[in-house]
Every structure is written in C-alpha cells, then in structure tokens.
Coordinates of C-alpha atoms in Angstrom, one line a residue:
A30 CA 85.9 6.2 -69.2
G31 CA 86.7 7.2 -66.2
V32 CA 90.6 6.9 -66.6
R33 CA 92.8 9.8 -65.4
A34 CA 93.6 12.8 -68.4
V35 CA 94.7 15.6 -68.6
A36 CA 93.1 19.0 -69.6
Q37 CA 93.3 19.4 -72.5
R38 CA 92.2 21.3 -76.0
E39 CA 93.2 22.0 -79.6
C40 CA 94.0 25.4 -80.2
G41 CA 93.4 26.9 -83.6
S42 CA 93.0 30.9 -82.3
W43 CA 93.7 33.3 -80.0
E44 CA 90.6 33.4 -78.6
D45 CA 90.0 29.2 -78.5
V46 CA 93.6 29.4 -76.0
V47 CA 91.7 32.0 -74.1
S48 CA 88.8 30.0 -73.2
F49 CA 90.6 27.1 -72.5
L50 CA 92.1 28.8 -70.4
E51 CA 89.4 30.3 -68.5
E52 CA 86.9 27.6 -68.4
S53 CA 90.0 25.0 -67.4
G54 CA 91.1 27.2 -63.8
L55 CA 94.2 26.0 -64.8
E56 CA 95.4 29.7 -64.3
A57 CA 94.2 29.8 -60.5
H58 CA 97.2 27.6 -60.0
E59 CA 100.6 27.8 -58.3
P60 CA 102.7 28.9 -60.1
Y61 CA 101.4 29.2 -63.1
R62 CA 102.6 26.2 -65.7
I63 CA 100.6 26.2 -69.0
I64 CA 101.9 23.6 -71.4
C65 CA 102.0 24.6 -75.5
K66 CA 102.7 21.9 -78.3
P67 CA 102.5 21.1 -81.8
T68 CA 99.4 18.4 -82.0
E69 CA 101.5 16.5 -84.6
S70 CA 105.7 15.7 -83.9
A71 CA 108.2 14.0 -81.5
G72 CA 110.9 14.1 -79.6
S73 CA 109.5 17.3 -77.3
D74 CA 109.7 19.4 -80.5
G75 CA 107.7 22.6 -79.6
V76 CA 107.4 21.7 -76.3
T77 CA 107.0 25.1 -74.1
L78 CA 106.1 25.8 -70.6
C79 CA 104.9 28.3 -70.2
K80 CA 105.0 30.4 -66.7
S81 CA 102.4 33.6 -67.4
R82 CA 99.8 34.2 -70.0
E83 CA 102.2 36.1 -72.5
D84 CA 104.1 33.4 -72.0
V85 CA 101.1 31.0 -73.8
E86 CA 100.5 34.0 -76.1
A87 CA 103.6 33.3 -77.5
A88 CA 104.2 30.2 -77.8
F89 CA 100.8 29.7 -79.5
K90 CA 102.1 32.1 -82.3
K91 CA 105.6 31.2 -82.2
L92 CA 104.0 27.3 -83.0
N93 CA 100.6 27.8 -84.6
K94 CA 100.8 27.8 -88.5
S95 CA 104.2 27.3 -88.6
T96 CA 106.7 23.6 -89.5
N97 CA 107.6 21.1 -86.9
Q98 CA 111.0 18.9 -87.0
L99 CA 108.9 16.4 -88.6
G100 CA 108.7 18.9 -91.6
M101 CA 104.9 18.7 -90.6
W102 CA 102.4 21.8 -90.7
N103 CA 101.3 23.0 -87.3
E104 CA 97.7 23.7 -87.9
E105 CA 96.6 24.0 -84.5
V106 CA 98.5 24.3 -81.5
L107 CA 97.6 21.9 -78.3
V108 CA 97.3 23.6 -74.7
Q109 CA 97.4 21.9 -72.2
E110 CA 97.6 21.1 -68.1
F111 CA 101.3 21.0 -66.4
L112 CA 101.7 17.7 -65.4
D113 CA 104.2 18.1 -62.5
G114 CA 106.3 14.5 -61.3
E115 CA 108.5 12.3 -62.8
E116 CA 107.6 10.4 -66.2
F117 CA 107.6 7.1 -67.0
V118 CA 107.0 4.6 -70.4
V119 CA 104.9 1.7 -70.5
D120 CA 105.4 -0.4 -74.0
T121 CA 103.4 -2.8 -74.4
V122 CA 102.2 -5.4 -77.3
S123 CA 98.5 -6.1 -77.3
R124 CA 96.6 -9.5 -79.5
D125 CA 93.0 -9.2 -79.4
G126 CA 92.6 -7.0 -76.2
E127 CA 95.6 -8.8 -74.3
H128 CA 97.8 -6.2 -73.2
T129 CA 101.9 -7.7 -72.9
T130 CA 103.3 -5.2 -71.0
V131 CA 106.9 -5.2 -72.2
A132 CA 109.1 -3.0 -71.3
C133 CA 108.9 0.0 -68.1
W134 CA 111.0 1.9 -68.2
H135 CA 112.2 5.5 -66.2
Y136 CA 113.3 8.7 -67.9
D137 CA 115.9 10.7 -66.8
K138 CA 114.9 14.2 -67.9
R139 CA 116.1 17.6 -66.2
P140 CA 116.0 21.8 -67.1
A141 CA 119.2 22.2 -69.1
N142 CA 119.7 24.3 -72.2
G143 CA 116.8 27.1 -70.4
Q144 CA 114.8 24.1 -71.5
F145 CA 112.4 22.3 -68.5
N146 CA 113.1 18.9 -69.8
V147 CA 115.5 17.5 -71.8
Y148 CA 116.0 13.6 -72.0
Y149 CA 119.3 12.2 -70.7
G150 CA 118.3 9.2 -70.1
Q151 CA 115.8 6.0 -69.2
H152 CA 116.6 3.1 -67.2
A153 CA 114.5 -0.1 -67.4
L154 CA 112.3 -1.1 -64.2
T155 CA 110.1 -4.2 -63.6
V156 CA 106.6 -4.7 -62.1
D157 CA 108.6 -4.9 -58.5
Q158 CA 110.4 -1.1 -58.9
A159 CA 107.1 1.3 -57.9
P160 CA 106.2 3.0 -59.6
A161 CA 105.9 0.9 -62.5
Q162 CA 102.9 -2.1 -61.3
E163 CA 100.8 1.4 -61.0
C164 CA 101.7 2.4 -64.5
I165 CA 101.0 -0.6 -66.1
T166 CA 97.9 -0.9 -64.2
Y167 CA 96.7 2.6 -65.3
I168 CA 98.2 2.2 -69.0
H169 CA 96.2 -0.4 -70.0
K170 CA 93.3 0.9 -68.4
V171 CA 93.9 3.8 -71.4
L172 CA 94.8 1.2 -74.0
N173 CA 91.0 -0.3 -73.3
A174 CA 89.9 3.0 -73.7
L175 CA 91.0 3.7 -76.7
E176 CA 90.2 0.4 -78.1
I177 CA 94.0 -0.3 -79.1
R178 CA 93.6 -3.8 -79.2
N179 CA 96.0 -5.2 -81.9
G180 CA 100.1 -4.4 -81.5
P181 CA 102.4 -2.1 -80.2
S182 CA 101.9 1.0 -77.9
H183 CA 104.2 3.8 -76.7
A184 CA 103.1 5.5 -74.0
E185 CA 104.2 8.0 -71.8
V186 CA 103.1 9.0 -68.0
K187 CA 103.3 11.0 -65.6
M188 CA 102.9 10.4 -62.0
C189 CA 101.0 13.8 -60.5
R190 CA 100.3 14.4 -57.3
G191 CA 100.3 10.5 -56.1
E192 CA 98.9 9.1 -59.1
P193 CA 99.2 8.0 -62.8
C194 CA 98.3 10.4 -65.9
L195 CA 98.6 9.6 -69.5
V196 CA 101.0 12.2 -71.0
E197 CA 100.8 11.1 -74.4
V198 CA 100.2 7.7 -76.5
G199 CA 101.1 6.4 -79.9
A200 CA 100.0 3.3 -81.2
R201 CA 103.1 2.3 -82.3
C202 CA 107.5 0.8 -81.1
H203 CA 109.3 3.2 -78.9
G204 CA 111.0 5.5 -80.9
A205 CA 114.6 6.8 -80.7
E206 CA 115.3 4.9 -83.4
G207 CA 115.7 1.7 -81.6
A208 CA 118.3 2.8 -79.3
W209 CA 116.4 0.8 -76.4
I210 CA 116.1 -3.0 -78.0
D211 CA 119.8 -3.9 -77.0
C212 CA 119.4 -2.9 -73.7
A213 CA 115.5 -4.3 -73.2
D214 CA 117.6 -7.5 -74.9
F215 CA 119.8 -7.4 -72.2
I216 CA 117.8 -6.7 -69.6
Y217 CA 114.3 -8.1 -69.8
G218 CA 115.8 -11.3 -72.7
Y219 CA 112.6 -9.6 -75.4
N220 CA 112.0 -6.6 -77.2
Q221 CA 108.8 -4.7 -77.9
A222 CA 109.7 -5.5 -81.9
Q223 CA 110.3 -8.9 -81.8
V224 CA 107.4 -9.4 -79.2
T225 CA 105.2 -6.8 -81.9
L226 CA 106.5 -9.6 -85.1
D227 CA 105.8 -12.5 -82.8
A228 CA 101.8 -11.2 -82.4
Y229 CA 101.5 -11.2 -86.2
I230 CA 103.3 -14.1 -87.9
N231 CA 104.6 -16.5 -84.8
P232 CA 100.9 -17.0 -81.8
D233 CA 103.4 -19.6 -79.9
A234 CA 106.5 -17.2 -79.2
Y235 CA 103.7 -13.7 -78.7
A236 CA 102.6 -16.6 -76.1
T237 CA 106.0 -17.3 -74.1
V238 CA 106.4 -13.8 -73.6
P239 CA 105.6 -13.0 -69.8
K240 CA 102.8 -10.7 -69.8
L241 CA 104.7 -8.2 -67.4
P242 CA 107.9 -7.2 -66.8
T243 CA 108.9 -9.2 -63.6
T244 CA 112.0 -10.6 -64.1
R245 CA 115.2 -9.0 -64.5
K246 CA 118.5 -10.3 -66.4
G247 CA 120.7 -7.2 -66.4
H248 CA 120.9 -4.2 -66.2
G249 CA 121.5 -1.3 -68.7
A250 CA 120.8 2.6 -69.9
L251 CA 120.2 4.8 -72.7
A252 CA 122.2 6.9 -72.1
F253 CA 121.7 10.6 -74.6
M254 CA 124.3 13.2 -75.2
V255 CA 124.2 16.7 -74.3
S256 CA 125.5 19.9 -75.9
Y257 CA 125.8 22.8 -73.9
S258 CA 127.7 24.9 -76.5
S259 CA 127.5 25.9 -79.8
G260 CA 129.2 26.7 -83.3
V261 CA 130.6 25.3 -85.6
L262 CA 132.0 21.4 -85.6
K263 CA 135.7 20.8 -85.8
N264 CA 134.9 17.4 -83.9
V265 CA 133.7 15.5 -81.1
N266 CA 137.2 15.0 -79.2
E267 CA 138.7 11.4 -79.8
K268 CA 140.0 10.7 -76.1
Y269 CA 136.4 11.1 -74.8
L270 CA 134.9 8.4 -77.6
E271 CA 138.1 6.3 -76.9
E272 CA 137.1 6.6 -73.0
I273 CA 133.6 5.5 -73.1
R274 CA 134.6 2.9 -75.8
G275 CA 136.0 1.7 -72.9
F276 CA 133.3 1.8 -70.2
K277 CA 132.9 -2.3 -68.7
S278 CA 129.0 -1.8 -68.9
F279 CA 129.3 -0.4 -73.1
V280 CA 127.8 -2.2 -75.9
A281 CA 127.1 0.7 -78.7
M282 CA 127.6 4.5 -79.3
E283 CA 125.8 6.6 -82.4
I284 CA 127.3 10.3 -82.6
F285 CA 125.0 12.7 -84.7
L286 CA 127.1 15.6 -84.8
K287 CA 129.5 15.9 -88.3
P288 CA 131.9 18.1 -89.1
G289 CA 131.5 21.0 -90.1
Q290 CA 127.6 21.1 -89.2
K291 CA 126.8 24.1 -86.9
V292 CA 126.0 22.2 -83.2
S293 CA 123.1 23.7 -81.4
P294 CA 122.2 24.0 -76.8
T295 CA 120.2 20.4 -76.7
V296 CA 116.8 21.4 -75.9
D297 CA 115.0 18.2 -77.3
C298 CA 115.3 14.8 -79.9
F299 CA 116.8 16.5 -82.7
T300 CA 120.0 18.5 -80.6
F301 CA 121.5 15.9 -79.2
V302 CA 124.9 15.0 -79.1
G303 CA 124.6 11.5 -80.0
N304 CA 123.6 8.4 -77.9
M305 CA 124.9 5.1 -76.4
R306 CA 123.3 1.5 -75.0
L307 CA 124.9 0.6 -71.3
T308 CA 125.0 -2.6 -69.8
H309 CA 126.7 -5.0 -67.5
N310 CA 125.2 -7.5 -64.6
D311 CA 126.5 -5.3 -61.8
E312 CA 124.1 -2.6 -61.8
A313 CA 126.9 -0.3 -60.4
V314 CA 128.9 -0.5 -63.1
V315 CA 126.7 0.6 -64.8
T316 CA 125.8 3.7 -62.6
A317 CA 129.3 4.6 -62.7
D318 CA 129.3 4.4 -66.5
Y319 CA 126.4 6.5 -67.0
E320 CA 127.4 8.8 -64.5
R321 CA 130.8 9.8 -66.3
V322 CA 128.8 10.6 -69.1
R323 CA 127.5 13.6 -67.6
E324 CA 131.2 14.3 -66.2
I325 CA 132.3 13.7 -70.4
E326 CA 129.6 16.0 -71.9
S327 CA 130.0 19.0 -69.4
S328 CA 133.6 18.9 -70.7
D329 CA 135.2 22.2 -72.2
D330 CA 136.6 19.9 -74.9
F331 CA 134.2 17.4 -75.0
L332 CA 133.4 19.4 -78.9
I333 CA 135.6 21.4 -80.5
Y334 CA 134.6 24.4 -83.0
E335 CA 136.3 25.6 -85.9

C-alpha cells in the first residue's frame, strides 16, 4: 500500500530468526539494535531490546513457547527492526471508512530498571502541535491499508529518522483500563469510548465530533507511578498519597499494589505502582504536579516494605 512499515517477521524457530536477520540486513546498522516481543500481548510485556545476536537468541528462547502476561501461549516471537525516536498515539473512531481522530497523545517513555521503554505517562496534543498532524495523516493511511472502516482504533507510531512509522495498531479503544478518559474529557471535551458508542447508535451525535483534535479546552496528563525497588509491601506511604490528593490538578488515583504483595521494579504496564489523572486550565500547574510525582516515586520511603 506504499505505507512505511517496520521490517519484521513472526518466527517459530531459531532458524527462522537467523534467516530474517540475514535477509533483512538489519544487523548491519550501527549500533546493533533488534526488538523481540510476543506476537500477542499488551503493556510492553516481553518487549526486549537486543544489542547483539546473542541477545536475540536469548530473548527468542525466553519468549518462544511461553505464557505471556495475558495468559496466552506464545506460539511464535515477533522479531523487528528497532524504531528510534519519540512515540505517539493516534486514537480514532471510524464509520463507513471515514476516520475521526479523537485524540493524539505523546508517550513519556524512559529507560528504567534495566528496561529501555518504561511508560511514565502521556500528554495530549492538538493538531497544531508537531508532529500530531503528520502522525494522524500517516495513521489514516494505515487504517485504509488495513481496511479498518468501522469502530475504534488505537495506533502507536514513532517518529523514526524524520518520518512516522507504525509500532502497532489495534481495532480497539485506547487501553489503560480507561484511565485516560478523565483527561480526554477535560482536554478535548469528548473521549474515544463515548464517540465509539455514538458512531454505532447515535450518528447525529457522532457527526458533531470534530474530525481532528483541533480544540484544547484545558491541559492534563496521565501519570504512571514507577517502582525502583522490590520487596514485600507493607504499605504505600500515606503522607505522599495525601500530598498527591492535594495537587491543584488532581482528579483521581489508583494504587494497584496491596499490603503483603511482592513488589518488583517497574519494567512494563503490569508492574506499575498505580496511576493518576491530572487536569487543570494552567499547563504549568499540570507540569509541576507531574514532575512532583517523579520526585515522590523516587523517594526511599515511598514504598514501605515488611
């Protein structure tokens, strides 16, 4: 379809992996970087950055014929070109082949705990903020190529060497258990879940939604809380939780960990401490509160262990 796509192959054997690496020429790139991940999972589960062929082999053997975080059997492993660059999300709802982009998000991903791509949060963009328009235009071409004509889609795209390239797309709503809805409603005035319902059962309401996220009603961020330690949890320090609840931008917070639970350093969406939604009319307030979350989670006494 003439749309830029990542070089990749589903591999069921080590021989398949070697064949792909040699045919693709990806090993000639400097520095050496190859991605291995499950063919079906979520939340960065099992996504491994390999810096040598030995790393690729170790990752393949670990992932192949294993059970992922969703309880699914990894029959094969997806071996991919590494896409360097910032990562963005384009959330769309389609009806009869016409695409309405309801949100564009910029992921805040950073190296942490030995993992190269830990989610710290996400911030909403409007089309006037680069590279939102470029990402949206590209993803509409992807949806057409994949013949996704009706319903929601959640696409992740990286700006790689000056152009957008698809990381993955699912014919579903944005995940994170809907934690982004509060932010989307405050920032855009609507959210993907509601627009999806309207597309199916209330076409008049669907028709009033802007085709692109052009208008910003406020500012906000979804922040994921990251653990840097391990142990058996006694409790999350209440003084910090009370401070967070007092933020000017505070909307809601979920703590996933329970007393007595074994805590691991965060490496994917299954090892978060929790998340929180921040919204305010003043972007500086959201930014300050978001950065304070980063300080709190780094405190030695944030998570108290038995």
